[in-house]
Short mmCIF file of C-alpha atoms in Angstrom, two decimals:
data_model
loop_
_atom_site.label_atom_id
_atom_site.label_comp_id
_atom_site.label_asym_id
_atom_site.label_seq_id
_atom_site.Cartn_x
_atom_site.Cartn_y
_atom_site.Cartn_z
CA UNK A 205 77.08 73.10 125.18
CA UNK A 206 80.36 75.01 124.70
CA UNK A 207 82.97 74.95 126.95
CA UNK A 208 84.52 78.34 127.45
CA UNK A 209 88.04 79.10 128.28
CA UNK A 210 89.98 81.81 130.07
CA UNK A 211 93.21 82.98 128.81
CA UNK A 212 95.89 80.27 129.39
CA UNK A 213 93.66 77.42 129.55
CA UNK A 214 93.87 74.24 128.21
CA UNK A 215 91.52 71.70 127.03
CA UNK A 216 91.36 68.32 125.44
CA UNK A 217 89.45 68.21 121.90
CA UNK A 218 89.67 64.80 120.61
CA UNK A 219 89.55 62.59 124.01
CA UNK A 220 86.47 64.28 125.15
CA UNK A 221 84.77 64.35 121.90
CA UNK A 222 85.60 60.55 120.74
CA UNK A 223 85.69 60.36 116.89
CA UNK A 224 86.06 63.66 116.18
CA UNK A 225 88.39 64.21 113.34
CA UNK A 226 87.03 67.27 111.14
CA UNK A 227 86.59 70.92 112.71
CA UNK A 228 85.84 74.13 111.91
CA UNK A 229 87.51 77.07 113.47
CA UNK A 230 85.42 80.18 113.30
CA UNK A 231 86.68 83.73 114.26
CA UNK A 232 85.33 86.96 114.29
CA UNK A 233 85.95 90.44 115.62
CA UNK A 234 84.28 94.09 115.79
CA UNK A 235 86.04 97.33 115.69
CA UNK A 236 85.42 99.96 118.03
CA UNK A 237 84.47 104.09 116.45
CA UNK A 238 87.40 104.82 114.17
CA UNK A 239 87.74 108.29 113.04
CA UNK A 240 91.27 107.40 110.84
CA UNK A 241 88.95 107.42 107.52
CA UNK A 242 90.62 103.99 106.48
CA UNK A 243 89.07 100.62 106.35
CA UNK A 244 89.90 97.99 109.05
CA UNK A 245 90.45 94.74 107.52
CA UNK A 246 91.27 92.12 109.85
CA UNK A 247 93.08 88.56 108.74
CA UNK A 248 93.11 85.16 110.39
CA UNK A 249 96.63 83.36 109.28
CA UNK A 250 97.36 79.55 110.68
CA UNK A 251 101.25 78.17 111.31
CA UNK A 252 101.54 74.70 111.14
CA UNK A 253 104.67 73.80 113.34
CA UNK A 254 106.99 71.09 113.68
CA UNK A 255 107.79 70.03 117.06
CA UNK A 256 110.43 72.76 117.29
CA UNK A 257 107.70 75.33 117.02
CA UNK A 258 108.78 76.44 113.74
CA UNK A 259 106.99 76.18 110.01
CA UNK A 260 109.50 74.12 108.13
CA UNK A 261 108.77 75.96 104.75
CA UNK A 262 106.56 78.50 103.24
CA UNK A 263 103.39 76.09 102.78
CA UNK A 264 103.13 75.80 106.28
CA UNK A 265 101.57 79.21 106.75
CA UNK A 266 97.82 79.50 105.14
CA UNK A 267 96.64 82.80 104.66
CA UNK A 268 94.29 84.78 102.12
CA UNK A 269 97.08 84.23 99.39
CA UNK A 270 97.38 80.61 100.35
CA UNK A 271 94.01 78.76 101.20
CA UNK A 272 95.26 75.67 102.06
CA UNK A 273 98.11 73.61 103.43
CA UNK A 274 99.38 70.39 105.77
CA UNK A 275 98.28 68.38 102.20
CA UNK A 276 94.83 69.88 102.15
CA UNK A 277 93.96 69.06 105.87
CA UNK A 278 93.81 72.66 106.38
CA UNK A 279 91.48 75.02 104.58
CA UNK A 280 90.77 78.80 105.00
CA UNK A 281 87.50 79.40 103.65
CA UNK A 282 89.37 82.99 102.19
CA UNK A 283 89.41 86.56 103.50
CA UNK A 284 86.68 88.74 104.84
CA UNK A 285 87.35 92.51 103.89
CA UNK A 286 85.11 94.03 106.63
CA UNK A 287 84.19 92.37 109.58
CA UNK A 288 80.62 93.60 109.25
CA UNK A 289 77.66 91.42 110.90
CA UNK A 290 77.19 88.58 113.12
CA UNK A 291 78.45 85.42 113.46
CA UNK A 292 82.08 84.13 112.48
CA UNK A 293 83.91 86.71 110.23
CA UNK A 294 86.56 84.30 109.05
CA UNK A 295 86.99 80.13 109.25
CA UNK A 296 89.49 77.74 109.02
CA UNK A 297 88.17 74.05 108.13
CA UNK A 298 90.71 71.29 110.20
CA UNK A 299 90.52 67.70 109.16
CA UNK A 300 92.66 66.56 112.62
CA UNK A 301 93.01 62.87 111.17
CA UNK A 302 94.80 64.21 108.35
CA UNK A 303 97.11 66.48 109.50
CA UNK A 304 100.76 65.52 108.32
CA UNK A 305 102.63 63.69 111.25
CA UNK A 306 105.46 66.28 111.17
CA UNK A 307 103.07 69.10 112.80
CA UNK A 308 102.74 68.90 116.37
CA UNK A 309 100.73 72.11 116.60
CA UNK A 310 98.78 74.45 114.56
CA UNK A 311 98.46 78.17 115.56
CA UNK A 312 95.60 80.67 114.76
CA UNK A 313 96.79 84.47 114.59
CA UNK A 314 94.32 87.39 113.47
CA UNK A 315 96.22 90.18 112.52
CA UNK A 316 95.12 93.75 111.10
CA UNK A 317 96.22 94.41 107.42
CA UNK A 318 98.35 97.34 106.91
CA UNK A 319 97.97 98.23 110.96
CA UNK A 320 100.95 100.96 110.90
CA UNK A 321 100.30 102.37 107.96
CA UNK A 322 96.44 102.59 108.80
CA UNK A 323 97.49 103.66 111.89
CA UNK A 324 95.04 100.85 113.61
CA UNK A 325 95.74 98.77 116.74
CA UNK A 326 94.17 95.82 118.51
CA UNK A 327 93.03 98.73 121.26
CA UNK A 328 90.05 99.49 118.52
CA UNK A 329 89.16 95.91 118.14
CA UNK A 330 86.43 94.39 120.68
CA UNK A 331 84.24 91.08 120.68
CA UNK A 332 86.91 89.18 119.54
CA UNK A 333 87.01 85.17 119.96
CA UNK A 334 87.49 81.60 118.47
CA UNK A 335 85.70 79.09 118.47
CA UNK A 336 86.00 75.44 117.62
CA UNK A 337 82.63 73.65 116.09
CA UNK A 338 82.62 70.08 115.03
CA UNK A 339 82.09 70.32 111.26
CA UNK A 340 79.66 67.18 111.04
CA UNK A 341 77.06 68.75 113.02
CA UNK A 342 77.86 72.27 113.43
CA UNK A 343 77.69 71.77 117.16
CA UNK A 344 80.16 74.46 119.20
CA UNK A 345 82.44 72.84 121.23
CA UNK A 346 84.83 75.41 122.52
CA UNK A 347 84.81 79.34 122.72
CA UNK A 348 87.58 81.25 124.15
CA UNK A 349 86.93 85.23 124.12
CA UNK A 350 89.48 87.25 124.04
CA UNK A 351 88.41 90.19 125.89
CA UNK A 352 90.07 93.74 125.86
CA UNK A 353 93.38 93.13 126.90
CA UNK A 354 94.87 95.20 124.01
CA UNK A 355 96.06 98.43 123.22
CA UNK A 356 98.80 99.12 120.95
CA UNK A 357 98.95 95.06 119.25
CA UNK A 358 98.92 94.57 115.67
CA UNK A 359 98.73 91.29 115.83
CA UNK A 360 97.31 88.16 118.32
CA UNK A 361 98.15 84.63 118.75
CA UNK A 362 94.45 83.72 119.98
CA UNK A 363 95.36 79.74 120.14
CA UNK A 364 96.75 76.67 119.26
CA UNK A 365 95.36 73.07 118.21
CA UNK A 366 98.42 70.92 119.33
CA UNK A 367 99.29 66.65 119.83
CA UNK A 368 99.21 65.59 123.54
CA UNK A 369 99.84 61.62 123.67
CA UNK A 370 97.72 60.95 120.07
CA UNK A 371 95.50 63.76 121.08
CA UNK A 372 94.60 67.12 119.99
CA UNK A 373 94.07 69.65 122.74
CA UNK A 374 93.17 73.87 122.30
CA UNK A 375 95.24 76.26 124.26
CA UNK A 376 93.97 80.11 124.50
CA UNK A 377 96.92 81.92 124.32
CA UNK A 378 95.95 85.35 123.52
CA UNK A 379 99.08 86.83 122.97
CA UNK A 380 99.49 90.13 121.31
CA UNK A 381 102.54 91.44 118.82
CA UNK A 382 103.66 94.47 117.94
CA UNK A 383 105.09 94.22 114.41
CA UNK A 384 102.17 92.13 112.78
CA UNK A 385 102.09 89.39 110.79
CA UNK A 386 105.88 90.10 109.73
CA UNK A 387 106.92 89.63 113.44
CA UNK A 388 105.16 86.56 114.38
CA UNK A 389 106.16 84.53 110.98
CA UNK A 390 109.77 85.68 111.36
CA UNK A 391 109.67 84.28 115.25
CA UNK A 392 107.64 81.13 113.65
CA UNK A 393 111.14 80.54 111.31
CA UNK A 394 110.09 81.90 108.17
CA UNK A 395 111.65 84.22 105.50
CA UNK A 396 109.64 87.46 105.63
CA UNK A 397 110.40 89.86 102.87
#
């Protein structure tokens, strides 16, 4: 059974799940009535940080333009237009055993595509939440929901994967941005422009 977290809340992955090395992280989302008249595409993004907190180049940040990074240990199964039905609306494969020694944490954002322009905020977003499933046997191991702490956000930090001691742990961080995707991979060190 899933353990579910509360905002803030930490958790060990690997020590309490012995021989667990591959993951998937599933994410999804609804939005709310929206009278704008424009679609509202949502996008999951992953930072792989150094123990600085910062990407140390450009192939540290997986997106819909870049699938995969940290020498293939982390895959984004590609970008979901819609957010329409059930279930996980984007993924992120993790092979932890793989992961390049150099990153000491990995961070999932979901971020709304052209939010200003659209004129869109996290406010008109609802059912959002991660999850982390244990690829070998599809079994959900942890769920954090974010709930509807948002209003004007274009952007959210819903958690990290980092080391502890040679193990991986998830924090929920839910932690919303204004500024988007820009403003979170300028604060995570990289060139945005």
């Amino acid at each position: 059974m899933a353990i579910s977290l509360s905002k803030g809340q930490k958790i060990d992955l690997t020590k309490t799940n012995p021989g667990l090395s591959k993951v998937v992280i599933g994410l999804g989302w609804d939005t709310n009535k929206y009278d704008g008249g424009q679609d509202f595409d949502l996008d999951t993004s992953v930072f792989l940080l150094d123990g600085s907190g910062k990407c140390s180049s450009d192939k540290d940040f997986i997106f819909y333009n870049q699938l995969e990074g940290g020498n293939g240990s982390v895959v984004h199964a590609g970008d979901n237009r819609t957010g329409v039905g059930d279930g996980d609306d984007e993924s992120v494969e993790v092979d932890l055993s793989n992961v390049p020694a150099s990153i000491a944490k990995i961070s999932f954002v979901i971020t709304i595509h052209d939010a200003e322009g659209r004129g869109q905020n996290f406010g008109q977003v609802s059912n959002s939440y991660v999850r982390i499933l244990n690829e070998e046997n599809n079994e959900e191991l942890i769920r954090y929901d974010l709930g509807e702490d948002f209003s004007i956000e274009t952007a959210v930090i819903v958690g990290e994967l980092y080391r502890h001691n040679g193990e991986w742990k998830f924090s929920a961080i839910g932690s919303g941005y204004q500024g988007g995707l820009a403003r979170i991979a300028t604060d995570y060190g990289l060139q945005v422009g």
